[in-house]
Amino acid sequence: MNRSLISRSSMKPKVRERSWKPNLPPAAILSRGMHYGISGVPRGALWEGKMAAHLKKRAYEEFSHVIQEEVKPPKKLKLARKPSPEEVLDLSTAKTPQAAVQLLLKFSNNLPDESGAVEGAVRHLLEFWYKEKESYVRSKIAQLLGRLAHTPGFAAAALVDDLTSLLQAEDSHQVRAQLLDSLLQIGRGLPLHQDLHRKLVAIAQQFLTDTYHLVRSKCLELIGCLGTAGVAGKGDLAVERILADASHDQDPRVRTSALQAMLTLHQRGLKLSLGGYQQACAALTDDYEGVRLAAVKLIWVYSQLYPETMIPVPSSNEELRLVDDGFAKICNMVNDLTMTVRAEAAGLLGSLHRVSARFLEQTLDKKLMSHLRRKRTAHERAKEMYARGEWSTGKKWGDDAPKEEVDTDSISLIDSGACGAFVHGLEDEFLEVRSASVDSLCELASNNQTFAQQSLDFLVDMFNDEIEGVRLNSIRSLRKICRHVVLREDQLDTVLGALDDASKPIREALHELLCSCQQLSKACLNSTIHAMLRNLSKYPSDRLSIWRCMQQVGSHHADLVATLTPELLCAHPYFDATEPDMDDPAYIAILILVFNAAVSCPTLQPMFPEHTLRHYDYLRDSLTELVPQLKLEGHRSLMMSPERQRRPSLDDHGSFLQHILSRLGALPHMQHAAAVELLQMTIRDLERVGSLEPQLAATAACTAMYLHCHMLFRKALSDQLWAMPAALGAVQCATVRASVRQMLELTHQMEQLFLGLSSEEVGCVLQMRLKAHTLQLLVDLRGRQAGAKGTKTSSQLCELYLQRVTEVQSYLNSKKVQADSFTQALLAEMSMLESSKASLIAKYLLPLIQGHIPPAMEIGNCVRQARADIVEPSGESDNVQRFTAGLALAIDVDATLDNVTQAQDVLIQLKFPDGQSQLTSVRPADIHRLGPLRHRVLTQVYLSHQQWTEPCHVELGMVLPYSGRDQEDEEEGGAAASVIPLCKPVKVYILPTPTKR
Amino acid sequence: MILFLLFMWWPTGAGQDVGRSCILVSIGGKNIMLDCGMHMGYNDERRFPDFTYITQSGTLNDHLDCVIISHFHLDHCGCLPYMTEMVGYDGPIYMTHPTKAICPILLEDYRKITVDRKGESQATFFTSQMIKDCMKKVVPVNLHQTVQVVILNIPQVDDELEIKAYYAGHVLGAAMFLIKVGSESVVYTGDYNMTPDRHLGAAWIDKCRPDLLITESTYATTIRDSKRCRERDFLKKVHETIEKGGKVLIPVFALGRAQELCILLETFWERMNIKAPIYFSTGLTEKANNYYRLFITWTNQKIRKTFVKRNMFEFKHIKAFDRSYIDNPGPMVVFATPGMLHAGLSLQVFKKWAPDSKNMVIMPGYCVAGTVGHKILNGIRKIEFENKKVLEVRMAVEYMSFSAHADAQGIMQLIRYCEPRNVMLVHGEGQKMDFLSKKITQEFGVQCFFPANGETVTIETNPNIPVDASLNLLKREASLTGPPDPKRPRVLHGALIMKENSLRLVSPSQAMRELGLKEHEIRFTSTVTIHDPQPSQGTVERLCTHLKGTLKDHSIQHMPDGSIMIDSVLIKVSGSSEEEETKDFLVSWPYEDEDLGSQLMTLLRKGLPRTVEA
C-alpha cells in the first residue's frame, strides 16, 4: 500500500505540492504526510478529489500569470524495518572512510546478539581492518570488536590473539589505545582466565613506553584491572613497581591513571605494599587536580591498610603512626585549590576512626589573632561566659578585645598538619565541601565523646548555613551524636532559634533532635518548651511532630518537667484557673509532655487539677500512642470503670478472631439465606476486631473483604433468574452485573493492598475472581439473547473467559496450589468447553457454579495492609482557599504510606464536585523513606478549575493504580475503577474566584 | 638576566598605608600601572598621585603600556579620569565588566560631592564628560580570559604583554591580575577575600608561579574568627530587637558591604518568616543593586544556583525608604547612608530613634575619629550637636565587623596557591607588614618586600632563554641514550651559536663548518709507571683483561700494535728496556673524555692486581 503511494506521488510531484501546501501550515503538512503513510487509502481518495479541483483551477491560472515552481523531489517515506546486522556491515560498499564510519555507527546501534552472527561480524570487521588506511575507522572497529566480545556465548578469548597481533602491527597511537581498551574489556569479561590476564598485562607493559599519553594511560588501567598477585607474590610486586614508576610520568593524565590503577588494585582485593605510600604523598603536591584527587584517595587506602605502622617524620627523629600521618595529610588537602579535591578530602576524613585524639582535636583548632595579639574565638568566649555564669552583654564595643601578646616567632600562620581542617571545611565556599565536612565531623564525633563535645559549637554554627541542605544535614548530624553531648544554654538558643525556619523538613529534623537531646537544666527545658509552643502557633501544621517531640522530652526529663508542671498547667494551690480549651494544640502539647513525665514521676499526679484528669481520659482515647497508661489513684472516670480497666490483650482478640472464623466452616453446606446472614454478622464482627486490635486489623479486613465477595456471590446465585431458561431482562442483568463489578473490585483490592498473603490465599482470591467472571459471562451470554447491546460477540467473550481460566490454572500449577472444587470441575470440563459453542458453554457452566460453593478463606500469616494517612491537609479547616479561576492552586500534602512496596506508584486523586477526577503522580524526590515499607510523601498538588459561585469541597485521596487486565474489557468504569483507594479522602475547601482585571 | 623594576609612589605620607593604591611595574620592558586610586583624606592636590614621577610634561602615552584597575572602590580607581583626561593618557585601561559598569557611578557621585557640595572649582577637578571619555578607553575583560594588550594607535595587539583576570571576592567584579611578558610574570591582587561571604565567593587563583606576587596586607597581623559566628550574632541581635518591637538602624556605605547585609537579612527574613519591613535608602544603592542583579555570574554559589528561581537581589522584603517612614510605629530595619553617621539620612534617623531604649544601631564597619559613629562606639551616651542640642542615646549600640579583606591566614593561603618566587606587600601598615614578611620568608622561603611610598624595588628574575636545538643533534642523542626524561637533566655535547639575536644549539662539527673554523683536538697525555717483572707483551695482555673486568661499560680493544684503545683513550707501553721490572705506560685521552681518562689514571696508579695471571 505504501509503495503504491510513493509511486503515485512521484509521478505528480508538482501537483501534490500545489494541492495542499498553500492551505496548511508546515506542521500540518508534516502530520498529514504521516497520515498518508499510515492509512493511505481513504485519505488518498479524498486527496485525489481535491487534486482534480486544483488542476482545474490551475488551468485557469495559467492564462493570467506564470508560476515558476521548482520540482521538488518526492517525499521519501521511511520504512522502519530493522535491517539485519550483516546487511549493514557490508563495509566494502563504503567508498569513503566517512561512509565506513557511518556504517559502523549504525551497526553499533544495532549489535547482533547471537554468537553465530557475532562471529560473522567479527570476521568481517577483521578482514576490513587490513584494508582500512584511516586510523579513526580502525579505532571505531577496535571499539566494536571490544563490544562484540561481550556477547554471551562468543569465545572472546580467541579474539585476544587477533587483537594482540593487530596491536603489534599498529602505528597509530589512537588505535593502539582503543585496542588496549578493547583488550581490557575482554579481560574484564573473563574474570577467571588468569593466564589470559597475565598475557594481557605483559602486552600492556610492553606499550608503557609509548609516546602517546592515552596509550600509556590505557596500559596502566589494564594493569590495574587485570594485574594479579601472580606466582608467589612476585607478580604483585612487579605490578606495583610498574605503577609506582608510572606515577612519575611526565603527563598528568598518565600519572592519574597510575594512581587510579593502584586504587583499582586495592578495590580488587589485592593488598598494596607500604612502599607506595611515599609516592602517594608526593603526588599530593602535584600541579594537576586529577592526580591530587587520586592521591588523596590512595592515602586514605594506606591509612586503612597500615594504620599502626610507624612513619618517620621528615627533618626530625620522631615517628608517627601512619594513620595519623595520613590523616594530617588529608586534612591539609581540605585547603586545596580545587573544590573536588577539597570535597573528597573532607569526606574521607570521616572514616579514619583510628586516628589519635591529638590529631583529631587539632582539626577544630584555630588561633585567632588581632594586631599581633591573641584573641579568643567566639566559641571560647561563649564557653567562658557560661562557666562564669554571666552572659555577653553585647553592649560594649571591643567586648572581644584581644588580650595577651602573641610571640611573633612561635606563631605559625599557615596551618600545617591537621590544624583547623574542619574549621576550613565548614567555612568553605562550596556546599559540597561543607556538607562533606559536616558528615565527617559527625562520623568522627560519634566515635569519640570528647571530640563530640568540642565539635558541638561548629555543628550548631552550621544551623545558620545559607543552603538548606547543609542546615538539614547538620541538624541530622547533631542528632546522631546527641547521646554523647549536652547542649550548653547558648548553643540551645541557636538550636531553638532555628525552629522559626520556614522549611518544614528543617523544623521536623529539629523536633527529632530535641527528642533525643539531653536537657541541662530547668531553664533549658523551659526555653525548649516555649520555643516549641511558639513554633506551634507559627506553623500549626507541625502539631503532630511537636506532640511526638513533647512525648519524648516528657519521658526523658521527668524530674525537670515536674518542677515546671504547676507553671505549665497554670495550677495554683488555692485558686482554680479557667479550664483551658481542650482542642488547643498547644494545650494538648503541654498535656502530652506532663503525662509522659508522670509515668516515671508519681509525685506529679497529685498536682493535676481536676479538669486535667478529665482531659487525660479524652486524650488517652484519642491520641493513644502519644499518651501513656497512667495509674490514676482516686480518679474514677466514665471510661475507666474497674471492669473495663483490664484491657483485653492481643491473645484475647486473636482467639476471638479464631472463634468468629471457626463458625464459617459449615458455610459451603448452608442455605443461601442463612449463609448470607451468617456472613453479614461475621463481617460486622471482623470490623470490630479490626478497630480494637490494630495488629489484627489487616487480617480482619482482608477476611472481611473475602467474605463480602462470598456474600455477593451467594446473593447473586440465590437469585431466581437462573432457574428460568428464558433470556434475562435488563434489570436483572444490572443487579448481577453490579455484584460482579463489586466482586472484581474487592478481589483486586485484596490482591493489591495486602502484603504477606500466601500463594494459597492469593489462589483463593483469584478463584473468587474467576467465579465473578463466570457469573459475568453467564449474564452476558444470557442477556445477549434478549438482545442486549454489547461490543463483543459471544464467541469472543467465551474465548476471553477461557483465556482467564487458563491463566488461573497456570498460576495454581506454578505455585502448586490445590484448586477448589469449582475450579477442579471447571478444569475437568475444559476440553469440552473449548470445543463448544457459546450457547452450550453457558449450559455447562451454570450447574457447575451452582453446584460448587467456595469454602471460606483462612488467613494464616499476619498480613499487612497498604494504607495511607493524610496528615495535611487535615480536612477540618473551614477556611476557604481562594485562587483565580483558571490558574493553579498549590495544596501542600503531607501523608504517610504504610506497607506500600512501590511508593513511587502512588497517585494523588482529586475529585471535584462536578464529578471530575484528576490523578497526579508524586515526584520521586518528594517521597522520603522512613523505614522498611514506610514512606512519607511531602509534596504539593496543583489543582485548577473554572470559576465557581460558591466555595465547595474537593476530595483529595491517595490511591494505588492497578493494571487489572479486565479493565480494558469493561465497557463502563473508566479511570475511576482502575485505582484502589489507600485511605479515606480528605476535603479541601476551595473557591476559584473570577479573574481581576 | 633581566631586571625587573617596580615602584609605588605618592606625594606625601608613607607608602605603607591603607587607603590608596597606585603602583607602577616595569616588566620585560613594558610599563604597567596597577590601579589608579585616590586618597580620601585630603581635599587638595595630595589626594591624587604625583604623575610628575613619570613625566614632567606631556602625556603619559609614551611611558605606559596599559593601566589595570582591580575593582571599583575609589581608593583603587578614583584618580582615573584625572589621569586620562587631565594629565593625558590614551592607552588601554583594563577592568572587569562589573567594575566598568559601577565605577562611573561612584566617580560621578564623588565628583558631585566634591564639586557641587563642597564647592570646589571646576577647573581643578574632572567633569562628568571627562568620566565618560575616560570610560571609553576601558577594555573590559572576563575572568580567566587571557588578553593580549592593545597597542596604542596601532590596530594590533602586543604579542608579548598579556594579562589574565582571576576572581578576587571583596566586592562585585573585583579581580586579581596576572601580567605576563615572555616568561616573566607578576600577579597583582588588588583587594581580595579568601573567605566566601553571603553574596560573593572566595578569591581563587591557579598555580601560576609568578615571579612576583603583589598582595594587599590590610590584615597582616589578624586571624579572624569564623564568619558564621559574626553573622549569627548580627542576626540574633536584629531578630531580638525586632521581636521586642524595636527599630534597627544600620548605617552603611552604598556599595559593597551593604549588599551583603541586605542578602543576609533578606534570606534570614525569608527563612524565619518574619514580617517586619526592611528599608533601604534610595539613590545610589538602587542603581548599584541593578548591576548586582545583572552580574549574577560574579556572585557566590548560592545566588548563582537559585537565580533561575529567583534573583536574590530582587529583594522581597527590602523596600525603598522614604523620610516619612521614620516616625512609623512598629518594628523595622533601616539601612541608611552614610556609614559613619556623620551626615545625611543615617544621622537624621539616628537622632529620631536614639532616645528609645528598645531601638538599636549596628555599626558594620570602622568609623573615623570625630564622627558620631566613632563617639557612640566609644560609649559616649550624650552627644552635643552644632546647635547646642544634646541628644541622649538610650538605644543599644552594637559593633559588627564585616570586612572583606583577606586576613593573615588568607594571604598565606593565596601565596600557597600560586607559589610565587617573590612576594611584595602593599596596602598595609609598615609594622604589620614587617611581621608578615618575616613569616612569609620563614614559611615559604621566598623573598618578601614591603616598599615604602615612592620607593623602587628591583627584583631579579631567571627568565627562560629559548634556544633552537638542531634536530639532528637531538635525534642522535636520543638514539644513543633513549628518549629524554623531563624529570632529570642530562648532559649533551653541542655548540651554542649566538648570532643576531638568535641562539642555536648544534653539533660541534656543524658549528665548525658554519663558522669556517678548523677543528683542533686537545689531548691529555700522561705516563704511569707500573712495576711488573714480566715481558711487556704479557703486561699489556694482563692489563687488558684487568680493564675489561673493571670497565664493563666501555669498549676495550687490544690493538695489533700492542696498544689498548678504551673508547677514545689510548694506552701504550712506552718503556724501552725489556728486562726492567718497571714499565712506563703512556695514557692519552681527548678533552671530551676527561672523566674516563682520570678514572683510568687512578686505576693504573693502583697497579695491576696480583691475582690476574697472564
XYZ file of C-alpha atoms in Angstrom, chain A residues 84-388:
305
model
C 19.886 -7.327 9.782
C 23.408 -6.650 11.044
C 25.128 -8.435 8.183
C 23.430 -6.200 5.742
C 24.623 -3.059 7.470
C 28.085 -4.339 7.916
C 28.885 -4.626 4.277
C 31.827 -2.318 4.582
C 33.026 -2.959 1.089
C 30.205 -0.758 -0.138
C 31.628 2.195 1.734
C 33.560 4.302 -0.699
C 34.997 6.840 1.704
C 36.220 6.418 5.269
C 33.401 8.732 6.417
C 30.864 6.407 4.900
C 32.531 3.480 6.600
C 32.320 5.218 9.957
C 28.666 5.964 9.333
C 28.058 2.309 8.617
C 29.922 1.288 11.726
C 27.979 3.752 13.825
C 24.741 2.363 12.508
C 25.977 -1.091 13.227
C 26.970 -0.164 16.779
C 23.405 0.900 17.490
C 22.205 -2.467 16.418
C 24.711 -5.046 17.541
C 23.789 -8.678 16.873
C 23.105 -10.814 19.861
C 23.502 -14.442 18.789
C 27.010 -15.790 18.855
C 26.828 -17.004 15.266
C 26.074 -13.579 13.905
C 28.724 -12.073 16.133
C 31.290 -14.428 14.798
C 30.460 -13.420 11.264
C 30.597 -9.755 12.140
C 33.947 -10.108 13.872
C 35.409 -11.922 10.904
C 34.122 -9.262 8.578
C 35.495 -6.473 10.734
C 38.913 -8.088 10.942
C 39.042 -8.559 7.201
C 38.183 -4.976 6.670
C 40.783 -3.855 9.190
C 43.692 -4.710 6.942
C 42.256 -2.787 4.027
C 41.480 0.329 6.014
C 44.019 3.107 5.984
C 42.303 5.745 8.084
C 43.140 5.431 11.726
C 39.811 6.686 13.019
C 37.947 3.954 11.180
C 40.231 1.337 12.657
C 39.732 2.909 16.047
C 35.990 2.522 15.691
C 36.409 -1.071 14.553
C 38.580 -1.790 17.567
C 35.891 -0.400 19.831
C 33.235 -2.501 18.139
C 35.345 -5.621 18.489
C 35.600 -4.972 22.196
C 31.870 -4.608 22.474
C 31.126 -7.627 20.363
C 33.352 -9.751 22.545
C 30.908 -9.229 25.357
C 28.178 -11.196 23.618
C 27.333 -14.189 25.728
C 28.351 -17.418 24.101
C 31.055 -15.824 21.995
C 34.544 -17.162 22.557
C 36.202 -13.877 23.404
C 39.499 -15.442 24.391
C 40.136 -16.369 20.779
C 39.821 -12.775 19.748
C 42.625 -11.732 22.067
C 45.298 -13.201 19.787
C 43.895 -11.372 16.806
C 43.775 -8.099 18.656
C 47.265 -8.567 20.018
C 48.718 -9.098 16.570
C 46.817 -6.062 15.340
C 48.224 -4.082 18.228
C 51.789 -5.086 17.451
C 51.416 -4.052 13.849
C 49.608 -0.817 14.584
C 51.228 2.576 14.047
C 48.523 4.961 15.106
C 48.518 5.818 18.799
C 44.800 6.426 18.884
C 44.100 2.988 17.519
C 46.579 1.417 19.897
C 44.807 3.000 22.835
C 41.477 1.781 21.553
C 42.803 -1.732 21.005
C 44.168 -1.807 24.520
C 40.787 -0.665 25.754
C 39.084 -3.454 23.868
C 41.539 -5.955 25.303
C 40.774 -4.598 28.741
C 37.074 -5.073 28.113
C 37.642 -8.640 27.054
C 39.840 -9.321 30.058
C 37.214 -7.908 32.360
C 34.577 -10.045 30.738
C 36.589 -13.180 31.504
C 37.440 -12.797 35.174
C 38.597 -16.387 35.618
C 41.174 -16.599 32.836
C 44.304 -15.950 34.872
C 46.644 -16.924 32.040
C 44.955 -14.568 29.668
C 45.250 -11.769 32.200
C 48.933 -12.397 32.629
C 49.384 -12.283 28.903
C 47.448 -9.034 28.613
C 49.446 -7.433 31.410
C 52.644 -8.404 29.629
C 51.388 -6.756 26.459
C 50.429 -3.643 28.370
C 53.847 -3.494 29.960
C 55.380 -3.575 26.539
C 53.420 -0.492 25.465
C 54.170 1.523 28.579
C 56.962 3.309 26.767
C 54.639 4.600 24.085
C 54.999 8.294 23.460
C 51.267 8.965 23.444
C 49.628 9.565 26.824
C 46.386 7.778 26.050
C 48.195 4.547 25.245
C 50.152 4.696 28.480
C 47.001 5.524 30.432
C 45.181 2.582 28.947
C 48.084 0.275 29.681
C 48.061 1.344 33.291
C 44.321 0.959 33.505
C 44.634 -2.531 32.123
C 47.388 -3.415 34.558
C 45.303 -2.066 37.407
C 42.268 -4.049 36.374
C 43.907 -7.315 35.420
C 47.287 -7.386 37.126
C 47.255 -10.197 39.626
C 49.208 -11.332 42.596
C 50.802 -13.800 40.205
C 53.021 -16.635 41.255
C 54.408 -16.458 44.769
C 53.708 -12.802 45.154
C 56.355 -11.886 42.624
C 53.982 -10.537 40.038
C 52.286 -8.483 42.667
C 55.417 -6.634 43.442
C 56.160 -6.134 39.792
C 52.763 -4.691 39.085
C 53.068 -2.229 41.906
C 56.535 -1.280 40.813
C 55.274 -0.557 37.312
C 52.524 1.638 38.649
C 54.846 3.425 41.024
C 57.224 4.204 38.173
C 54.395 5.465 36.038
C 53.306 7.813 38.795
C 56.325 9.941 37.856
C 55.314 10.159 34.246
C 55.590 13.496 32.541
C 51.950 13.570 31.540
C 49.454 14.304 34.336
C 46.841 12.083 32.730
C 49.184 9.145 32.887
C 50.060 9.929 36.498
C 46.357 9.990 37.301
C 45.868 6.657 35.595
C 48.745 5.157 37.533
C 47.285 6.197 40.871
C 43.822 5.144 39.781
C 45.196 1.770 38.824
C 46.617 1.400 42.309
C 43.197 2.171 43.710
C 41.715 -0.401 41.368
C 44.210 -2.954 42.635
C 43.069 -2.201 46.148
C 39.432 -2.449 45.219
C 40.095 -5.805 43.653
C 41.261 -7.036 46.998
C 44.998 -7.029 46.447
C 46.902 -5.672 49.366
C 49.054 -2.727 48.395
C 52.527 -2.765 49.810
C 53.597 0.061 52.038
C 56.244 1.295 49.599
C 53.709 3.211 47.563
C 52.753 5.455 50.448
C 55.568 7.915 49.955
C 54.775 8.085 46.283
C 51.159 8.921 47.036
C 52.287 11.597 49.498
C 54.494 13.139 46.849
C 51.602 13.143 44.411
C 49.592 15.290 46.827
C 51.529 18.343 45.711
C 51.059 17.650 42.039
C 50.019 20.512 39.831
C 47.082 18.620 38.413
C 43.892 18.097 40.318
C 43.184 14.643 38.899
C 46.458 13.402 40.311
C 45.816 15.004 43.675
C 42.321 13.568 43.809
C 43.573 10.062 43.200
C 46.432 10.588 45.639
C 44.104 11.643 48.448
C 42.077 8.502 47.973
C 45.208 6.431 47.900
C 46.477 7.942 51.148
C 43.172 7.058 52.705
C 43.548 3.472 51.483
C 47.014 3.226 53.040
C 45.741 4.706 56.270
C 43.156 1.967 56.414
C 45.598 -0.769 55.430
C 48.530 0.033 57.712
C 47.159 2.251 60.460
C 49.728 1.311 63.075
C 52.899 1.311 61.013
C 55.354 3.932 62.198
C 56.396 6.530 59.651
C 59.417 8.771 60.152
C 58.689 12.480 60.247
C 60.895 14.347 57.789
C 63.528 16.613 59.320
C 63.178 15.163 62.790
C 63.800 11.929 64.599
C 60.211 11.380 65.553
C 57.931 8.746 64.197
C 54.235 8.892 63.611
C 51.564 6.272 63.196
C 50.679 6.038 59.546
C 47.016 6.711 60.171
C 47.920 9.953 61.934
C 50.280 10.968 59.192
C 47.725 10.159 56.529
C 45.027 11.973 58.457
C 47.168 15.089 58.704
C 47.933 14.913 55.005
C 44.299 14.552 54.045
C 43.446 17.390 56.419
C 45.932 19.510 54.548
C 44.090 18.778 51.344
C 40.962 20.391 52.772
C 42.773 23.619 51.837
C 43.354 22.501 48.287
C 42.952 24.732 45.295
C 40.251 22.661 43.682
C 36.789 22.122 45.028
C 36.515 18.468 44.059
C 39.699 17.629 45.906
C 38.559 19.564 48.966
C 35.218 17.805 48.973
C 36.838 14.423 48.570
C 39.343 15.090 51.344
C 36.678 16.398 53.705
C 34.563 13.345 53.001
C 37.383 10.866 53.529
C 38.324 12.256 56.939
C 35.191 10.832 58.475
C 36.123 7.217 58.033
C 39.555 7.367 59.650
C 38.343 6.268 63.037
C 41.673 5.103 64.339
C 43.344 8.464 64.268
C 44.674 9.536 67.634
C 42.871 12.098 69.719
C 45.692 14.611 69.488
C 45.301 14.922 65.736
C 41.562 14.759 65.873
C 41.292 17.673 68.242
C 43.631 19.750 66.133
C 41.107 19.739 63.323
C 38.910 22.141 65.251
C 41.759 24.336 66.317
C 42.129 27.869 65.109
C 44.194 30.500 66.800
C 42.788 33.936 66.388
C 44.893 36.974 66.431
C 44.230 40.643 66.120
C 47.064 43.091 65.584
C 49.541 40.561 66.854
C 47.587 39.828 69.957
C 45.972 36.577 70.817
C 42.222 36.680 70.625
C 39.717 34.180 71.802
C 37.216 32.776 69.388
C 33.542 33.442 69.852
C 33.212 29.813 70.863
C 35.762 30.134 73.614
C 34.165 33.345 74.826
C 30.748 31.746 74.938
C 32.159 28.840 76.893
C 33.818 31.141 79.407
C 30.725 33.220 79.802
C 28.861 30.117 80.527
C 31.447 28.943 83.027
C 31.405 32.285 84.792
